[in-house]
Coordinates of C-alpha atoms and ligand atoms in Angstrom, one line a residue:
X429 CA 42.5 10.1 34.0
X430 CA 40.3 8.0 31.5
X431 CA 41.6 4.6 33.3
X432 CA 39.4 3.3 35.8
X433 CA 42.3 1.9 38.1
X434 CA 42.1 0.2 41.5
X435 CA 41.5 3.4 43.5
X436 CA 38.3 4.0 41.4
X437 CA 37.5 0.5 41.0
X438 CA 37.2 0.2 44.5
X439 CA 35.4 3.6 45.2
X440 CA 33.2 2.6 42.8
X441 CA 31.9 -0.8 44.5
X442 CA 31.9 1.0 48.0
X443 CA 30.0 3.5 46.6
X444 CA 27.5 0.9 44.8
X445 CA 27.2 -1.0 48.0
X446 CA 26.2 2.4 49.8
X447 CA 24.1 3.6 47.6
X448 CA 22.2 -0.1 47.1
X449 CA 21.6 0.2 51.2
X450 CA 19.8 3.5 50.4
X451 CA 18.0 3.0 47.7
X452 CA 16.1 0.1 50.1
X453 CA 15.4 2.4 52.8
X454 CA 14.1 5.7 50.5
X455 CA 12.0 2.8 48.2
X456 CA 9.8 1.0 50.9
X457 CA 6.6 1.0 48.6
X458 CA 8.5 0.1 45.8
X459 CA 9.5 -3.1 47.6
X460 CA 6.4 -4.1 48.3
X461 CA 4.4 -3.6 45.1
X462 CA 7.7 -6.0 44.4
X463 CA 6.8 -8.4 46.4
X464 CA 3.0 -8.1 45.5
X465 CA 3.2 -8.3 41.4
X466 CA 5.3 -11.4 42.3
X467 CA 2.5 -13.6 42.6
X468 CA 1.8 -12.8 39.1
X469 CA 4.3 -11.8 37.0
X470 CA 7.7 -12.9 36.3
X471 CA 10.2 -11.0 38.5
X472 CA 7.7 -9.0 39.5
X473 CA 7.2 -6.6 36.6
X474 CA 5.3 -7.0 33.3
X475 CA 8.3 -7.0 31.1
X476 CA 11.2 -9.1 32.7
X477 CA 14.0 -6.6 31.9
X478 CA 12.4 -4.5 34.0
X479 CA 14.2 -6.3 36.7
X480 CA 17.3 -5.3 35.2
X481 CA 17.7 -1.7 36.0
X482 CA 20.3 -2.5 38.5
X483 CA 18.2 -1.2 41.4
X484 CA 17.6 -3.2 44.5
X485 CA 13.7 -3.9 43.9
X486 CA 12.1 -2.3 40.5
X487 CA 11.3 1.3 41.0
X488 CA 7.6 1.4 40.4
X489 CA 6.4 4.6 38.7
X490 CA 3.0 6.2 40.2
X491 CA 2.9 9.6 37.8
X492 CA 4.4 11.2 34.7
X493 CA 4.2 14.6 33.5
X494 CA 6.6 16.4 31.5
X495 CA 10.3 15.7 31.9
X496 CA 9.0 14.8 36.0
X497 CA 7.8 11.6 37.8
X498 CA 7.0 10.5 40.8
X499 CA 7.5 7.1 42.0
X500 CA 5.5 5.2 44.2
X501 CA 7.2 6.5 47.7
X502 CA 6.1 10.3 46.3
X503 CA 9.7 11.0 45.4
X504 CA 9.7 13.2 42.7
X505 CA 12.2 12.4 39.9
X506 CA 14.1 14.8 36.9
X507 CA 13.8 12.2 33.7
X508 CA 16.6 12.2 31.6
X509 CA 15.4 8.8 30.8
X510 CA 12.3 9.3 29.4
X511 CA 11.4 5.9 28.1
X512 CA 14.7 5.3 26.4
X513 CA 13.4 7.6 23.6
X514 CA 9.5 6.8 24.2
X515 CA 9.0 9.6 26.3
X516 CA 11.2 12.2 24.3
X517 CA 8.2 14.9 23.6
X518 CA 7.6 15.1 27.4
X519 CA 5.6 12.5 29.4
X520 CA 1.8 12.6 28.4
X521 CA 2.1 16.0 26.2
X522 CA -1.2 18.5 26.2
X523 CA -2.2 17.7 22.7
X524 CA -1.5 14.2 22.8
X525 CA -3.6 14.4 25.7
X526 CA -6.3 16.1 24.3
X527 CA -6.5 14.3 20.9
X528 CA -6.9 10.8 22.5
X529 CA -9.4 11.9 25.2
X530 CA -11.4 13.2 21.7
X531 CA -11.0 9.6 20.0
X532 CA -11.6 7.8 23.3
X533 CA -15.4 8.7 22.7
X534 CA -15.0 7.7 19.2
X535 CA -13.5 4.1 18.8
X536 CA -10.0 2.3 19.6
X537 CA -10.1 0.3 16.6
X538 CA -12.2 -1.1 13.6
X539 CA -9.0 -3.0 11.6
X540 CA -10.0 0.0 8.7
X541 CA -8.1 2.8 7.9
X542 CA -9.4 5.8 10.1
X543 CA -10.6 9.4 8.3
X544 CA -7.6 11.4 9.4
X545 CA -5.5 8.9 7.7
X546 CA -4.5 11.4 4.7
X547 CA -3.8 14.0 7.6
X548 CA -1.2 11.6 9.2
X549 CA 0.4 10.4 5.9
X550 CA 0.7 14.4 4.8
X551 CA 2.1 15.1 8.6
X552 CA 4.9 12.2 8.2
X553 CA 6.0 13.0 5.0
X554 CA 6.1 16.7 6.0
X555 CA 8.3 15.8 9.2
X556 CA 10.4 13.1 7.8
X557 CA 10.8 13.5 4.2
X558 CA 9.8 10.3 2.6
X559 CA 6.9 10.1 0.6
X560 CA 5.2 6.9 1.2
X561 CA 4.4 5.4 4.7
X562 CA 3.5 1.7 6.1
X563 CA 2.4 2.1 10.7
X564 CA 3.6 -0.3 12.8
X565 CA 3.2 -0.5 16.7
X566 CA 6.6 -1.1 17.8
X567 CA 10.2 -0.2 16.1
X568 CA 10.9 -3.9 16.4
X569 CA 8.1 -5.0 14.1
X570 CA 9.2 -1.8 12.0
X571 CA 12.4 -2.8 11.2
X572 CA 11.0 -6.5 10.5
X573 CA 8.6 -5.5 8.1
X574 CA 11.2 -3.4 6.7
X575 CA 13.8 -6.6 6.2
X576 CA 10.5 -8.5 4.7
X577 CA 9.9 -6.0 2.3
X578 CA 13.8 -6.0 1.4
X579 CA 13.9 -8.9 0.5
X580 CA 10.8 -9.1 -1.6
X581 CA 12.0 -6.4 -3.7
X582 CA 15.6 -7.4 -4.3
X583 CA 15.1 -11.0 -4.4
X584 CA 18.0 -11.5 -2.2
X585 CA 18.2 -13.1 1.3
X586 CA 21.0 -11.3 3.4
X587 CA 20.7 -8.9 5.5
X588 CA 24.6 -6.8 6.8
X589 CA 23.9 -5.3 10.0
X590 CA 26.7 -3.8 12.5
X591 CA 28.3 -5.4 15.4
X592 CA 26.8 -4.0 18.9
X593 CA 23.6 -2.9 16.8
X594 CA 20.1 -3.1 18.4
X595 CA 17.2 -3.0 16.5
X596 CA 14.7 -4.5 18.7
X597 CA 13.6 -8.0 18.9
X598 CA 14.2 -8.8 15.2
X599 CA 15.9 -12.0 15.3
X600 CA 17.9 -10.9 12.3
X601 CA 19.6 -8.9 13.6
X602 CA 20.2 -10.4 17.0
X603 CA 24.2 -11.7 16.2
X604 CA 27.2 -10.9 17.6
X605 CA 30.3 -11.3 16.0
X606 CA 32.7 -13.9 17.2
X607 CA 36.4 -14.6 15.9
X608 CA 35.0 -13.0 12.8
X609 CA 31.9 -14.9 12.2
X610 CA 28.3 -13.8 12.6
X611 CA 27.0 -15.6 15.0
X612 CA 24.1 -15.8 17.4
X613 CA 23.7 -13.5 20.3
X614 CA 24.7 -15.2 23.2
X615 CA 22.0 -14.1 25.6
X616 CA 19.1 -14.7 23.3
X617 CA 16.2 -17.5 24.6
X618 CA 15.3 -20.4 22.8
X619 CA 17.2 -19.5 19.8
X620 CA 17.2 -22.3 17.4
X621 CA 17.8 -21.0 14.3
X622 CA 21.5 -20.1 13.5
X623 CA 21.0 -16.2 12.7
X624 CA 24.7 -16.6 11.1
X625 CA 23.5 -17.8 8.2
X626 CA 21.8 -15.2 7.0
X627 CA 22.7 -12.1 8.7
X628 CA 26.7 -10.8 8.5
X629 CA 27.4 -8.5 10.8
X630 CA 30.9 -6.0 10.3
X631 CA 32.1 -3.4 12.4
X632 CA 30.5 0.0 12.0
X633 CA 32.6 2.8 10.0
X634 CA 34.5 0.2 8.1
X635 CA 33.0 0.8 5.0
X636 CA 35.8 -1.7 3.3
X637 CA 34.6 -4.7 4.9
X638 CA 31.0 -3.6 4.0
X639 CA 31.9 -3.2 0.1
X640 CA 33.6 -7.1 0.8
X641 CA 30.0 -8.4 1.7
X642 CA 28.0 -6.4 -0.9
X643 CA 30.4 -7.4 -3.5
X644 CA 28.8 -11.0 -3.3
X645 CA 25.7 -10.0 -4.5
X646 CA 23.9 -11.5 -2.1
X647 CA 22.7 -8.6 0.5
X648 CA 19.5 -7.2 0.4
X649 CA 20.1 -4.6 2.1
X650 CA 21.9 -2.7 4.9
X651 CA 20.3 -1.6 7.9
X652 CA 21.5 0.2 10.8
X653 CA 21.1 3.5 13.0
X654 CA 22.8 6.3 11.5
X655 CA 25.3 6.2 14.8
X656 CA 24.9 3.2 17.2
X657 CA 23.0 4.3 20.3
X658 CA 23.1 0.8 22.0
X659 CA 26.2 -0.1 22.6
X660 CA 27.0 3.0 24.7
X661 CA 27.1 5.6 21.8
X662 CA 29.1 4.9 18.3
X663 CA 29.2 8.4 16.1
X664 CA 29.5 7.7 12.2
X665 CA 32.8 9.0 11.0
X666 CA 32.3 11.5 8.5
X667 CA 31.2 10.6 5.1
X668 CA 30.5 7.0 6.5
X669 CA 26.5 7.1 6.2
X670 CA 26.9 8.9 2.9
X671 CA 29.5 5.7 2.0
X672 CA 27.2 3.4 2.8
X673 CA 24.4 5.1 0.4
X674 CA 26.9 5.3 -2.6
X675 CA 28.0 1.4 -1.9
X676 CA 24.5 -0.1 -1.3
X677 CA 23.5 1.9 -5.0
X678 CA 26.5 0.6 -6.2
X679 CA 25.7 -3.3 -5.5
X680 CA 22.1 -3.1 -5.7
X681 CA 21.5 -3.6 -2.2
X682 CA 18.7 -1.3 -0.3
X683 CA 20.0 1.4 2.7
X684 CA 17.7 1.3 5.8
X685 CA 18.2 3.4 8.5
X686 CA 16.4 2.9 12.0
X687 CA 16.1 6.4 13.3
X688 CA 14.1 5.3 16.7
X689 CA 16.8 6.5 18.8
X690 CA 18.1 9.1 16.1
X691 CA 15.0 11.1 15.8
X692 CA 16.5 13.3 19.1
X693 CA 19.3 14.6 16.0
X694 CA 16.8 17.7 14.9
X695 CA 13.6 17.9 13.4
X696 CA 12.8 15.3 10.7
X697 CA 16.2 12.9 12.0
X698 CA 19.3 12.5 11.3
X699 CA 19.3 11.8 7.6
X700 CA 17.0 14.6 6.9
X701 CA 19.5 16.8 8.8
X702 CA 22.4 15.1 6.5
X703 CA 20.6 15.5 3.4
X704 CA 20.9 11.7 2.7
X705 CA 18.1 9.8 1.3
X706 CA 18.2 6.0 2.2
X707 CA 15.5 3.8 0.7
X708 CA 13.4 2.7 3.9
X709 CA 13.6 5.0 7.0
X710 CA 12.2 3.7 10.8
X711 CA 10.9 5.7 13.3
X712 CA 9.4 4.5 16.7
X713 CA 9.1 5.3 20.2
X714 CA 8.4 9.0 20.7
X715 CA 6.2 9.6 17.5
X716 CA 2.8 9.0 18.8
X717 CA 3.6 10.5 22.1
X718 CA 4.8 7.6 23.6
X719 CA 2.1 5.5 22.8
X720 CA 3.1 2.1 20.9
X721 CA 3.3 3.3 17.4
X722 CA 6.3 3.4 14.8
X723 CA 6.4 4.1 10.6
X724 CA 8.5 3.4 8.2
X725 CA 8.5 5.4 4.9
X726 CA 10.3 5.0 1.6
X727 CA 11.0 6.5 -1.5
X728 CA 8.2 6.5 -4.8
X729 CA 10.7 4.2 -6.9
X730 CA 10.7 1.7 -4.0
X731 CA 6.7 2.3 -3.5
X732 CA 6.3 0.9 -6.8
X733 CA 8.4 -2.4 -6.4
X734 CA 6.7 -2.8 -3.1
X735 CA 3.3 -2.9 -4.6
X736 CA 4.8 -5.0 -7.4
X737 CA 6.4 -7.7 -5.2
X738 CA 2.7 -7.9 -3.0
X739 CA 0.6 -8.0 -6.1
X740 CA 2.7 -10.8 -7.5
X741 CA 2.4 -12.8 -5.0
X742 CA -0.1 -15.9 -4.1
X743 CA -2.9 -14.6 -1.9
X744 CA -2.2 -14.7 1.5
X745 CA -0.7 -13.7 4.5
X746 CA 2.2 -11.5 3.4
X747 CA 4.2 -11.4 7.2
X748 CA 3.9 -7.8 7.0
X749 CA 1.1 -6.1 9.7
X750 CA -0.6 -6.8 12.8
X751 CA -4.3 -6.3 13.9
X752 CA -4.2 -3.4 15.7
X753 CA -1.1 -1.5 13.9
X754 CA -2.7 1.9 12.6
X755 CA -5.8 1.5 15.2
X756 CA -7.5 5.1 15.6
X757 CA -6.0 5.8 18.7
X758 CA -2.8 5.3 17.6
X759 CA -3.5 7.7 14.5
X760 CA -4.7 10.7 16.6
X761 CA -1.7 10.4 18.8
X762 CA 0.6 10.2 16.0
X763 CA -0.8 13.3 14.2
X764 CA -0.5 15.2 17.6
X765 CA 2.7 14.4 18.2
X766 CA 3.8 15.5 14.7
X767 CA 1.8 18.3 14.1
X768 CA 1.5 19.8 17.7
X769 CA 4.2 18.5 20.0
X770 CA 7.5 17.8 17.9
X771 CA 7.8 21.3 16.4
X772 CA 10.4 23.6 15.2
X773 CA 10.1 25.3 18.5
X774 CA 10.3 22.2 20.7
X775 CA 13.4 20.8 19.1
X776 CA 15.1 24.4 19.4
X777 CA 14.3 24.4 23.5
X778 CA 15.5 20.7 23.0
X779 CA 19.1 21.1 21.1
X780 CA 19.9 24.4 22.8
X781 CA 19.4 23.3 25.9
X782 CA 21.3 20.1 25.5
X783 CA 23.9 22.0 23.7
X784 CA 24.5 23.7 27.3
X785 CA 24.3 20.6 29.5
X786 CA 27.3 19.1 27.1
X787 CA 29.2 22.2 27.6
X788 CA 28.7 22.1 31.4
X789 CA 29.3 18.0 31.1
X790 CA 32.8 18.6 29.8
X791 CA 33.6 21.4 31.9
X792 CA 32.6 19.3 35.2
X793 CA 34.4 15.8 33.7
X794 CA 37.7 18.6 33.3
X795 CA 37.5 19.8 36.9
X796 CA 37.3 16.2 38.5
X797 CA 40.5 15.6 36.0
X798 CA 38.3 12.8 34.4
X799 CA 39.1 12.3 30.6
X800 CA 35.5 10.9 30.1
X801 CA 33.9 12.1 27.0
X802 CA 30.5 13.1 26.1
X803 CA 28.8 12.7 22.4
X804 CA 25.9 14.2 21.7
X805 CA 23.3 13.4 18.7
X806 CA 21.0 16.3 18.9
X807 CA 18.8 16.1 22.3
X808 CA 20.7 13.1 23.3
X809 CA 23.9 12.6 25.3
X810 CA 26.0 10.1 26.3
X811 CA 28.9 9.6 29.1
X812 CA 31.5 7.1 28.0
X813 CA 34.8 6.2 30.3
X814 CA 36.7 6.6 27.3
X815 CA 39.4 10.0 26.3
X816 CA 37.5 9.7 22.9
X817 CA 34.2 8.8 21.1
X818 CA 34.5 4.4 20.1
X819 CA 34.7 4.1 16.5
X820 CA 33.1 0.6 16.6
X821 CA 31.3 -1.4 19.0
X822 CA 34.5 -3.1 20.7
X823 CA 36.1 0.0 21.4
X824 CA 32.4 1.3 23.0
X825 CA 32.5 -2.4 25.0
X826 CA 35.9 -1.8 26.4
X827 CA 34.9 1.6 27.7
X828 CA 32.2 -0.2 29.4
X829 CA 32.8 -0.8 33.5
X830 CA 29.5 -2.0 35.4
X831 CA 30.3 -0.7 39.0
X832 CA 30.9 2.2 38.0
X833 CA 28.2 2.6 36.0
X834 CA 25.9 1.4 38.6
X835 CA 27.0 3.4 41.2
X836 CA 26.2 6.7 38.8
X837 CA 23.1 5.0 37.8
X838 CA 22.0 4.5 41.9
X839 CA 23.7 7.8 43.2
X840 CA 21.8 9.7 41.1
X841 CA 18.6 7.6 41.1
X842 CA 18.8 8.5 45.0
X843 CA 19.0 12.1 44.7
X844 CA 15.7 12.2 42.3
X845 CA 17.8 12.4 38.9
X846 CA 17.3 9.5 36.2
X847 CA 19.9 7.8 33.7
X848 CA 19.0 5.5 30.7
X849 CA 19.8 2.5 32.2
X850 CA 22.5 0.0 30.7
X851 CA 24.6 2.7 29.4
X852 CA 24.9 6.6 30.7
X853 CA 22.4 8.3 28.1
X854 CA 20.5 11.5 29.0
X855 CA 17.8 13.1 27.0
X856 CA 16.5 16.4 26.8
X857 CA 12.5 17.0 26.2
X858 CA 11.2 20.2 25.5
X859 CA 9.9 20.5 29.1
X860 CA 12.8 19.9 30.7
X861 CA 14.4 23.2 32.4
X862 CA 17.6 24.9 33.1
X863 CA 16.5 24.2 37.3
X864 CA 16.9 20.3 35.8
X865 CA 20.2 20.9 34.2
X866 CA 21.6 22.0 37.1
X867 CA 19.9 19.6 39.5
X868 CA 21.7 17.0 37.1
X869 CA 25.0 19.1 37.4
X870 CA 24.9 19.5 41.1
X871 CA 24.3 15.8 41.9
X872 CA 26.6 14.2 39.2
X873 CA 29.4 16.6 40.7
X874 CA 28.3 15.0 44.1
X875 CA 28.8 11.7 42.8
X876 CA 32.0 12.5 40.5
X877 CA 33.8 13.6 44.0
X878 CA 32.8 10.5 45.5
X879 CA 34.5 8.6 42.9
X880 CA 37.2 10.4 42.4
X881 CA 38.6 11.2 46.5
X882 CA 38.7 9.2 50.0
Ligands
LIG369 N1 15.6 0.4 17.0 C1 16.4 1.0 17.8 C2 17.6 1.8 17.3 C3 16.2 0.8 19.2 O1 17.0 1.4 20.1 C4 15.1 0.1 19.7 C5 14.8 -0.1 21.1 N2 15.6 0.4 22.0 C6 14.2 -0.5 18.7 C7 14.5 -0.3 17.4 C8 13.0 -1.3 19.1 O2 12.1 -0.5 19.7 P1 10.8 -1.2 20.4 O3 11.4 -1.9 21.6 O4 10.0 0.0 20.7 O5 10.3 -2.1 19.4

């Protein structure tokens, strides 16, 4: 059964209801630091969305350790979350650990580049691939630098993105498509400038309606993630990322690929692991730990039109960099992470072992005669109520269903196991355990039989 029909439907909302009632009475400390951070920040959290999780009150988070945390009632929780990507290493990994309790004697910040500097360029490169490196804090400012620099080099002023992408807050790429235009995202506050005009958005694996907008000539590049995490999870077709290199070359146009969320495909991410080199790479979240850090590297050819394009023009303020981007801290946690915590080792414990958990996925979806599927990208797994992986971002939204998503989210969440919230992702670190595959196993099969008898 891969339709969610009335019986379901309904289970689904009983259960939600149920498990909502539950949640209140295991979270009593939760609700009141709720209640408390009120009187001073929006919603009660410091980021709004964090209201958003579906959860009666925000759970609030007292400890973090590994692929474990413990919320503020002492309930101990398996993370399959793990920061949406920011905690993919572990939470707070030894070295990581260790290196920033070393710099924490020895300066946050001084706005000039640190002495291990050469250490974490070499360390990048050696991971990733690319040769030449820019830090950033978040993905988000990343992936804008990136665009800036785009169009700098090419001259050109369009960015193509894919419909359901994410990218973080870059308004550029905050569109949605509607009755085949590019237009605004809905959702987005205070928006005022139309982000149609110079973002087109297509739908992902259509590489003919991507050769119709480079053909114009007027696309600086392409960016997306090499399959779209953010939308539930959208798989490139084969040949499709390797399409879009050949057709960006073709038309002049740059390839970027925003490998935040990708980096979970095997050491170095997913293009390394394809053998496809795109022109400006992104990587954010997990690479300094956790901390806020992200890079984005590029190839020599486009090192040299970079420098070009900044020495010719007017002194200034180039809208490329932030104060504390690069900071020391930042810099030892970085080189930790790479050299110490995401290792050949670590991503074998990591891909094996989520190798298993999509075997044992499919095998328990089969037994409660669901025909659900599960894509994996590496470490990373996602649940979809679909018989089939989307192949673009309206087929992932169709296979969307809130309830029922909520009520996995909160069943789950009540029985000390956590979901990515706003789709079903789970991530593997390389401290999480067989004893948390099947913990996962056990109370998903709880929750499945719920769903699926009365
Ligand atoms: N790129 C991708 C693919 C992402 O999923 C995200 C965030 N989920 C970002 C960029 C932005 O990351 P950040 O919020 O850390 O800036």
């Amino acid at each position: 059964m891969n339709v969610i029909d009335d019986a379901m439907n309904l289970r689904a909302e009983r259960l939600l209801k149920h498990e909502q009632q539950r949640y209140v009475q295991l979270h009593p400390s939760s609700a009141d630091l709720a209640d408390t951070a009120r009187r001073h920040f929006l919603y009660g959290v410091p980021m709004h969305w964090m209201n958003d999780w579906g959860t009666p009150t925000p759970l609030f988070v007292r400890s973090a350790r590994g692929a474990h945390f413990t919320c503020a009632d002492g309930i101990e929780y398996t993370d399959f979350c793990l920061g949406d990507t920011g905690a993919m290493f572990g939470h707070s990994p030894e070295p990581v650990a260790r290196a920033l309790e070393r710099q924490a004697r020895q300066g946050f910040t001084t706005m000039l580049p640190a002495v291990n500097t050469p250490d974490v360029g070499a360390a990048l490169s050696e991971q990733f691939g690319l040769p030449y490196w820019q830090i950033a804090t978040t993905a988000t400012d990343a992936n804008r630098f990136v665009l800036r620099w785009a169009r700098a080099v090419t001259g050109r002023n369009k960015v193509l993105v894919f419909d359901g992408c994410y990218h973080g807050t870059v308004d550029d790429t905050l569109v949605d498509v509607s009755d085949g235009r590019t237009v605004s995202r809905a959702s987005l506050l205070g928006q005022t400038v139309d982000l149609g005009r110079y973002t087109v958005a297509v739908d992902f694996n259509d590489l003919a309606a991507v050769e119709r907008e480079l053909a114009g000539g007027d696309i600086a590049c392409v960016l997306t993630e090499p399959a779209l995490t953010n939308c539930g999870m959208v798989p490139p077709t084969p040949g499709f990322i390797e399409g879009l290199r050949t057709l960006t070359q073709r038309y002049g146009s740059l390839l970027i690929l925003d490998e935040t969320h990708t980096i979970s495909s095997g050491r170095g991410g997913w293009a390394r692991q394809a053998g496809i080199a795109p022109d400006f790479i992104v990587f954010g979240k997990p690479i300094a730990g956790g901390l806020p850090a992200a890079a984005y590297g590029f190839s020599e050819a486009l090192a040299q039109r970079m420098e070009a394009a900044k020495d010719a023009a007017p002194p200034g303020h180039s809208g490329v960099g932030t104060t504390l981007s690069g900071n020391m801290m930042t810099l030892a946690a970085m080189h930790a992470t790479l050299t110490e915590v995401a290792t050949p080792t670590a991503y074998e414990h990591m891909l094996g072992l989520a190798a298993e958990l999509e075997v044992a996925l499919n095998a328990l979806l089969a037994r409660h005669g669901l025909s659900w599927c599960i894509t994996r990208i590496g470490a990373r797994l996602e649940l979809q109520f679909c018989g089939t992986a989307p192949t673009n971002a309206r087929e992932a939204r169709a296979a969307q269903h809130d309830a029922l998503e909520h009520a996995i989210h909160l069943y789950l969440l009540n029985r000390g196991v956590l979901l990515t919230p706003f789709h079903n992702m789970m991530l593997v670190c390389p401290e999480t355990r067989p004893l948390d595959i099947e913990k996962l196993l056990e109370v998903l099969d709880g929750c499945l039989t719920a769903l699926t008898t009365d």
